[in-house]
Coordinates of N, CA and C and ligand atoms in Angstrom, one line a residue:
M1 N 9.6 0.7 -29.4 CA 9.4 1.6 -28.4 C 10.8 2.0 -27.7
D2 N 11.0 3.3 -27.5 CA 12.2 3.7 -26.9 C 12.1 3.6 -25.4
A3 N 13.1 2.9 -24.8 CA 13.0 2.5 -23.4 C 13.1 3.8 -22.5
Q4 N 13.9 4.8 -22.9 CA 14.0 6.0 -22.1 C 12.7 6.8 -22.1
V5 N 12.1 6.9 -23.3 CA 10.8 7.6 -23.5 C 9.7 6.9 -22.7
K6 N 9.7 5.6 -22.8 CA 8.7 4.8 -22.1 C 8.8 5.1 -20.6
K7 N 10.0 5.1 -20.1 CA 10.2 5.5 -18.6 C 9.7 6.9 -18.3
Q8 N 10.1 7.8 -19.2 CA 9.6 9.2 -18.9 C 8.1 9.3 -19.0
V9 N 7.5 8.7 -20.0 CA 6.0 8.8 -20.1 C 5.3 8.1 -18.9
L10 N 5.8 6.9 -18.5 CA 5.1 6.2 -17.4 C 5.3 6.9 -16.1
R11 N 6.4 7.6 -16.0 CA 6.6 8.4 -14.8 C 5.8 9.7 -14.7
K12 N 5.0 10.0 -15.7 CA 4.1 11.1 -15.7 C 2.8 10.7 -15.0
L13 N 2.6 9.4 -14.7 CA 1.4 9.0 -14.0 C 1.5 9.5 -12.5
T14 N 0.4 9.8 -11.9 CA 0.4 10.4 -10.6 C -0.1 9.4 -9.6
Y15 N 0.4 9.4 -8.3 CA 0.1 8.4 -7.3 C 0.0 9.0 -5.9
G16 N -0.7 8.3 -5.0 CA -0.5 8.6 -3.6 C 0.5 7.6 -3.0
L17 N 0.7 7.6 -1.7 CA 1.6 6.7 -1.1 C 0.8 6.1 0.2
Y18 N 0.9 4.8 0.3 CA 0.2 4.1 1.3 C 1.1 3.0 1.9
V19 N 0.7 2.6 3.2 CA 1.4 1.4 3.7 C 0.4 0.3 3.8
A20 N 0.6 -0.7 3.0 CA -0.3 -1.9 3.1 C 0.3 -2.9 4.1
T21 N -0.6 -3.4 5.0 CA -0.2 -4.2 6.1 C -1.1 -5.5 6.1
A22 N -0.5 -6.6 6.5 CA -1.3 -7.9 6.6 C -0.6 -8.7 7.7
K23 N -1.5 -9.5 8.4 CA -0.9 -10.3 9.4 C -1.7 -11.6 9.5
Q24 N -1.0 -12.7 9.6 CA -1.7 -14.0 9.8 C -0.9 -14.8 10.8
G25 N -1.5 -15.0 12.0 CA -0.8 -15.7 13.1 C 0.4 -14.8 13.5
D26 N 1.6 -15.4 13.5 CA 2.8 -14.6 13.9 C 3.6 -14.1 12.7
Q27 N 3.0 -14.2 11.5 CA 3.6 -13.7 10.3 C 2.9 -12.3 9.9
A28 N 3.8 -11.3 9.7 CA 3.2 -10.0 9.3 C 4.0 -9.5 8.1
A29 N 3.4 -8.7 7.3 CA 4.1 -8.0 6.2 C 3.5 -6.6 6.0
A30 N 4.4 -5.7 5.7 CA 4.0 -4.3 5.5 C 4.9 -3.7 4.4
A31 N 4.3 -3.0 3.5 CA 5.1 -2.4 2.4 C 4.5 -1.0 2.0
T32 N 5.3 -0.1 1.8 CA 4.9 1.2 1.2 C 4.6 0.9 -0.3
V33 N 3.4 1.3 -0.7 CA 3.0 1.1 -2.1 C 2.5 2.3 -2.7
N34 N 2.6 2.4 -4.0 CA 1.9 3.6 -4.8 C 1.0 3.1 -5.9
W35 N 1.2 1.8 -6.3 CA 0.4 1.3 -7.4 C -0.9 0.8 -6.9
L36 N -1.8 1.7 -6.6 CA -3.1 1.4 -5.9 C -4.1 2.4 -6.4
S37 N -5.3 1.9 -6.7 CA -6.4 2.8 -7.2 C -7.8 2.1 -6.9
Q38 N -8.8 3.0 -6.7 CA -10.2 2.4 -6.6 C -10.5 1.9 -8.0
A39 N -11.3 0.8 -8.1 CA -11.6 0.2 -9.3 C -13.1 -0.1 -9.5
S40 N -14.0 0.1 -8.5 CA -15.4 0.0 -8.7 C -16.1 0.7 -7.5
F41 N -17.3 1.3 -7.8 CA -18.1 1.8 -6.7 C -18.9 0.7 -6.0
Q42 N -19.6 -0.1 -6.8 CA -20.4 -1.1 -6.2 C -20.2 -2.4 -6.8
P43 N -19.6 -3.4 -6.1 CA -19.1 -3.3 -4.8 C -17.9 -2.4 -4.7
P44 N -17.5 -1.8 -3.6 CA -16.3 -1.0 -3.5 C -15.0 -1.8 -3.7
L45 N -14.4 -1.7 -4.8 CA -13.2 -2.5 -5.1 C -12.0 -1.5 -5.3
V46 N -10.8 -2.0 -4.8 CA -9.6 -1.3 -5.1 C -8.6 -2.3 -5.8
M47 N -7.7 -1.8 -6.5 CA -6.6 -2.7 -7.1 C -5.3 -2.2 -6.7
M48 N -4.4 -3.2 -6.4 CA -3.1 -2.9 -5.9 C -2.1 -3.8 -6.5
A49 N -1.0 -3.3 -7.0 CA 0.0 -4.2 -7.7 C 1.1 -4.4 -6.6
V50 N 1.4 -5.7 -6.4 CA 2.3 -6.1 -5.3 C 3.4 -6.9 -5.9
K51 N 4.7 -6.6 -5.5 CA 5.9 -7.2 -5.9 C 5.8 -8.7 -5.7
A52 N 6.1 -9.5 -6.7 CA 5.8 -11.0 -6.6 C 6.7 -11.6 -5.6
D53 N 7.9 -11.1 -5.3 CA 8.8 -11.8 -4.3 C 8.7 -11.1 -2.9
S54 N 7.6 -10.4 -2.6 CA 7.6 -9.7 -1.3 C 6.8 -10.5 -0.3
G55 N 7.0 -10.2 1.0 CA 6.3 -10.8 2.1 C 4.8 -10.5 2.0
L56 N 4.5 -9.3 1.5 CA 3.0 -8.9 1.4 C 2.4 -9.8 0.4
H57 N 3.1 -10.1 -0.7 CA 2.5 -10.9 -1.8 C 2.2 -12.3 -1.2
A58 N 3.2 -12.8 -0.4 CA 3.0 -14.2 0.1 C 1.8 -14.2 1.0
L59 N 1.6 -13.3 1.9 CA 0.5 -13.3 2.8 C -0.9 -13.1 2.1
L60 N -0.9 -12.2 1.1 CA -2.2 -12.0 0.4 C -2.5 -13.2 -0.5
S61 N -1.5 -13.9 -1.0 CA -1.8 -15.1 -1.7 C -2.3 -16.3 -0.8
Q62 N -2.0 -16.2 0.5 CA -2.5 -17.2 1.4 C -3.8 -16.8 2.0
G63 N -4.5 -15.7 1.5 CA -5.8 -15.4 1.9 C -5.9 -14.4 3.1
A64 N -4.8 -13.7 3.4 CA -4.8 -12.7 4.5 C -5.6 -11.5 4.0
T65 N -6.3 -10.8 4.9 CA -6.9 -9.5 4.6 C -5.8 -8.5 4.7
V66 N -6.1 -7.3 4.1 CA -5.0 -6.2 4.1 C -5.6 -4.9 4.7
A67 N -4.8 -4.2 5.3 CA -5.2 -2.8 5.7 C -4.3 -1.9 4.8
V68 N -5.0 -0.9 4.2 CA -4.3 0.2 3.5 C -4.3 1.4 4.3
N69 N -3.1 1.7 4.8 CA -3.0 2.9 5.7 C -2.6 4.1 4.9
I70 N -3.4 5.1 4.9 CA -3.3 6.3 4.0 C -2.4 7.3 4.7
L71 N -1.3 7.6 4.1 CA -0.3 8.5 4.8 C -0.7 10.0 4.6
G72 N -0.4 10.7 5.7 CA -0.6 12.2 5.7 C 0.6 12.9 5.0
A73 N 0.4 14.1 4.5 CA 1.4 14.9 3.8 C 2.7 15.0 4.5
D74 N 2.7 14.9 5.9 CA 3.9 15.0 6.7 C 4.4 13.7 7.1
Q75 N 4.0 12.6 6.4 CA 4.5 11.3 6.9 C 5.4 10.6 5.9
K76 N 6.2 11.4 5.2 CA 7.2 10.8 4.3 C 8.2 9.8 5.1
G77 N 8.5 10.2 6.3 CA 9.3 9.3 7.1 C 8.7 7.9 7.4
M78 N 7.4 7.9 7.6 CA 6.7 6.6 7.8 C 6.8 5.8 6.5
A79 N 6.6 6.5 5.3 CA 6.8 5.7 4.1 C 8.1 5.1 4.0
E80 N 9.2 5.8 4.4 CA 10.5 5.2 4.3 C 10.7 4.0 5.2
T81 N 10.1 4.1 6.3 CA 10.1 3.0 7.3 C 9.7 1.7 6.7
F82 N 8.7 1.7 5.7 CA 8.2 0.5 5.2 C 8.7 0.2 3.8
F83 N 9.8 0.8 3.4 CA 10.5 0.3 2.3 C 11.4 -0.9 2.7
R84 N 11.6 -1.0 4.0 CA 12.5 -2.0 4.6 C 11.8 -3.3 4.9
P85 N 12.5 -4.4 5.0 CA 11.8 -5.7 5.4 C 11.0 -5.5 6.7
T86 N 10.0 -6.3 6.8 CA 9.0 -6.1 8.0 C 9.5 -6.8 9.2
Q87 N 9.5 -6.1 10.4 CA 9.9 -6.6 11.7 C 8.6 -6.5 12.5
L88 N 8.1 -7.6 13.0 CA 7.0 -7.7 13.9 C 7.5 -7.9 15.3
E89 N 7.3 -6.9 16.2 CA 7.7 -7.0 17.6 C 6.6 -6.6 18.5
G90 N 5.9 -7.5 19.2 CA 4.7 -7.2 20.0 C 3.7 -6.6 19.1
N91 N 3.2 -5.4 19.5 CA 2.2 -4.7 18.7 C 2.8 -3.6 17.9
T92 N 4.0 -3.8 17.3 CA 4.6 -2.8 16.5 C 5.1 -3.5 15.2
L93 N 5.0 -2.7 14.1 CA 5.6 -3.1 12.8 C 6.7 -2.1 12.5
N94 N 7.9 -2.6 12.3 CA 9.1 -1.7 12.1 C 9.0 -0.5 13.0
G95 N 8.6 -0.8 14.3 CA 8.7 0.2 15.4 C 7.4 1.1 15.4
V96 N 6.5 0.9 14.5 CA 5.3 1.7 14.5 C 4.1 0.9 15.2
P97 N 3.5 1.5 16.2 CA 2.5 0.7 16.9 C 1.2 0.5 16.0
F98 N 0.6 -0.7 16.2 CA -0.6 -0.9 15.4 C -1.7 -1.6 16.3
T99 N -2.9 -1.5 15.9 CA -4.0 -2.2 16.5 C -4.6 -3.1 15.5
P100 N -5.1 -4.3 15.8 CA -5.8 -5.1 14.8 C -7.1 -4.5 14.4
G101 N -7.4 -4.5 13.1 CA -8.7 -4.0 12.7 C -9.8 -5.0 12.8
E102 N -10.9 -4.7 12.2 CA -12.1 -5.7 12.3 C -11.7 -7.0 11.6
T103 N -10.9 -7.0 10.6 CA -10.5 -8.2 9.9 C -9.2 -8.8 10.5
G104 N -8.6 -8.1 11.4 CA -7.3 -8.6 12.0 C -6.1 -7.9 11.3
A105 N -6.4 -7.2 10.2 CA -5.2 -6.5 9.5 C -4.7 -5.4 10.4
P106 N -3.4 -5.1 10.4 CA -2.9 -4.1 11.3 C -3.1 -2.7 10.9
L107 N -3.8 -1.9 11.8 CA -4.0 -0.5 11.5 C -2.9 0.3 12.2
L108 N -2.1 1.1 11.4 CA -1.0 1.8 12.0 C -1.4 3.0 12.7
Q109 N -0.8 3.3 13.9 CA -1.1 4.5 14.6 C -0.6 5.7 13.9
G110 N -1.4 6.8 13.9 CA -1.0 8.1 13.5 C -1.3 8.5 12.1
V111 N -1.9 7.5 11.3 CA -2.3 7.9 9.9 C -3.7 8.6 9.9
P112 N -4.0 9.4 8.9 CA -5.3 10.1 8.9 C -6.5 9.2 8.6
A113 N -6.2 8.1 7.8 CA -7.3 7.2 7.4 C -6.8 5.9 7.0
A114 N -7.7 4.9 7.0 CA -7.3 3.5 6.6 C -8.5 2.8 6.2
F115 N -8.3 1.7 5.4 CA -9.4 0.8 5.1 C -8.9 -0.6 5.1
E116 N -9.8 -1.5 5.4 CA -9.5 -2.9 5.3 C -10.2 -3.6 4.1
A117 N -9.5 -4.5 3.5 CA -10.0 -5.1 2.3 C -9.7 -6.6 2.2
K118 N -10.5 -7.4 1.5 CA -10.2 -8.8 1.3 C -10.1 -9.0 -0.2
V119 N -9.1 -9.9 -0.6 CA -8.8 -10.1 -2.0 C -9.9 -10.9 -2.6
V120 N -10.4 -10.4 -3.8 CA -11.4 -11.2 -4.5 C -11.0 -11.7 -5.9
H121 N -9.9 -11.1 -6.4 CA -9.3 -11.6 -7.7 C -7.8 -11.3 -7.6
S122 N -7.0 -12.1 -8.4 CA -5.6 -11.6 -8.6 C -5.2 -11.9 -10.0
Y123 N -4.3 -11.1 -10.5 CA -3.8 -11.3 -11.9 C -2.3 -11.2 -11.9
A124 N -1.7 -12.4 -12.1 CA -0.2 -12.4 -12.0 C 0.3 -12.1 -13.4
G125 N 0.4 -10.8 -13.7 CA 0.7 -10.3 -15.0 C 2.2 -10.2 -15.3
G126 N 3.0 -9.9 -14.3 CA 4.4 -9.7 -14.6 C 5.2 -9.8 -13.3
D127 N 6.1 -8.8 -13.0 CA 6.9 -8.9 -11.8 C 6.1 -8.4 -10.6
H128 N 4.9 -7.9 -10.8 CA 4.0 -7.5 -9.7 C 2.7 -8.3 -10.0
T129 N 1.9 -8.7 -9.0 CA 0.6 -9.2 -9.2 C -0.4 -8.2 -8.8
V130 N -1.5 -8.1 -9.7 CA -2.5 -7.1 -9.4 C -3.6 -7.8 -8.5
F131 N -3.8 -7.4 -7.3 CA -4.8 -7.9 -6.4 C -6.0 -7.0 -6.5
V132 N -7.2 -7.5 -6.8 CA -8.4 -6.8 -6.7 C -9.1 -7.1 -5.4
M133 N -9.4 -6.1 -4.6 CA -9.8 -6.3 -3.2 C -11.1 -5.5 -2.9
E134 N -11.9 -6.2 -2.1 CA -13.2 -5.5 -1.7 C -13.0 -4.8 -0.4
V135 N -13.4 -3.5 -0.3 CA -13.2 -2.8 0.9 C -14.3 -3.2 1.9
V136 N -14.0 -3.7 3.1 CA -14.9 -4.2 4.0 C -15.0 -3.4 5.3
A137 N -14.1 -2.5 5.6 CA -14.1 -1.7 6.8 C -13.3 -0.4 6.5
V138 N -13.8 0.7 7.1 CA -13.1 2.0 6.9 C -12.9 2.7 8.2
H139 N -11.8 3.5 8.3 CA -11.4 4.2 9.5 C -11.0 5.6 9.1
L140 N -11.7 6.6 9.7 CA -11.3 8.0 9.4 C -11.0 8.7 10.7
Y141 N -9.7 9.0 10.8 CA -9.2 9.6 12.1 C -9.1 11.1 12.0
D142 N -8.7 11.6 10.8 CA -8.5 13.1 10.6 C -9.0 13.5 9.2
P143 N -10.3 13.8 9.2 CA -11.0 14.1 7.9 C -10.4 15.3 7.1
E144 N -9.7 16.2 7.8 CA -9.2 17.4 7.2 C -7.7 17.2 6.7
A145 N -7.1 16.1 7.0 CA -5.6 15.9 6.8 C -5.4 15.9 5.2
K146 N -4.3 16.6 4.9 CA -3.8 16.5 3.5 C -3.1 15.1 3.4
V147 N -3.1 14.5 2.2 CA -2.4 13.2 2.1 C -1.1 13.3 1.3
L148 N -0.3 12.3 1.5 CA 1.1 12.3 0.9 C 0.9 11.9 -0.6
E149 N 1.5 12.7 -1.4 CA 1.5 12.4 -2.9 C 2.9 12.2 -3.4
M150 N 3.0 11.2 -4.2 CA 4.3 10.7 -4.7 C 5.1 11.9 -5.3
W151 N 4.5 12.7 -6.1 CA 5.2 13.8 -6.8 C 5.9 14.7 -5.8
D152 N 5.3 14.9 -4.6 CA 5.9 15.8 -3.7 C 7.2 15.2 -2.9
T153 N 7.3 13.9 -3.1 CA 8.5 13.2 -2.3 C 9.7 13.2 -3.1
G154 N 9.6 13.4 -4.5 CA 10.8 13.3 -5.3 C 11.2 11.9 -5.6
W155 N 10.4 10.9 -5.2 CA 10.7 9.5 -5.5 C 9.9 9.1 -6.7
F156 N 10.4 8.0 -7.3 CA 9.7 7.4 -8.4 C 9.6 5.9 -8.2
Y157 N 8.5 5.3 -8.6 CA 8.4 3.8 -8.6 C 7.5 3.6 -9.8
G158 N 8.1 3.4 -10.9 CA 7.3 3.3 -12.2 C 8.3 3.6 -13.3
G159 N 7.8 3.3 -14.5 CA 8.6 3.5 -15.7 C 9.0 2.2 -16.5
Ligands
LIG201 C1 8.7 4.8 -3.8 C2 8.4 3.4 -3.7 C3 7.2 2.9 -4.1 C4 6.9 1.5 -4.0 N1 5.7 1.0 -4.4 C5 5.4 -0.3 -4.4 C6 4.2 -0.8 -4.9 O1 3.4 -0.1 -5.4 N2 4.0 -2.2 -4.8 C7 5.0 -3.0 -4.3 O2 4.8 -4.2 -4.2 N3 6.1 -2.5 -3.8 C8 6.4 -1.2 -3.8 N4 7.6 -0.7 -3.3 C9 8.5 -1.7 -2.7 C10 8.1 -2.0 -1.3 O3 8.0 -0.8 -0.5 C11 9.2 -2.9 -0.6 O4 9.5 -4.0 -1.5 C12 8.7 -3.6 0.6 O5 8.4 -2.7 1.6 C13 9.7 -4.5 1.2 O6 9.0 -5.7 1.6 P1 9.7 -7.1 1.4 O7 11.0 -7.1 2.2 O8 8.7 -8.1 1.8 O9 10.0 -7.2 -0.1 C14 7.9 0.6 -3.4 C15 9.1 1.1 -3.0 C16 9.4 2.5 -3.2 C17 10.8 2.9 -2.8

């Protein structure tokens, strides 16, 4: 397999952009992710690939629930905020205010929609672990909002 072609082919996959957040006690983790998809209707499952050496991976492995904050088309800046290491200060993550959801996972202010999920399986396949998670709570703030798509940002995470 040609490595350059592999990269070009895998970069043809399409993605959204989300901020995944988790909190347990005074430990919090947040990361912008694109490797995320629904994986079952009943029960409602989603799968997310999380970098093995990240703070989010550590918290999900310890049993924390997660909030997936779905970014609006105009929230590229918020995506950038969560490429950086997580800073929890009061009720803010990297300066963005949050409120605890039904499961305690942080819901970021200003996003059009979010859901909360609990991990039901994990597959440590490579440099990322695939977490399969059941959706247990949903939040819809702006039903008409367009969402941020990876292709429109000019960024790549894949290949
Ligand atoms: C465009 C882009 C997409 C990303 N997608 C993912 C992803 O799907 N899964 C993941 O674990 N990290 C992803 N990352 C990396 C995380 O955003 C980053 O590692 C994390 O916010 C930093 O947390 P840490 O300091 O705990 O590692 C992506 C980064 C970029 C620049």
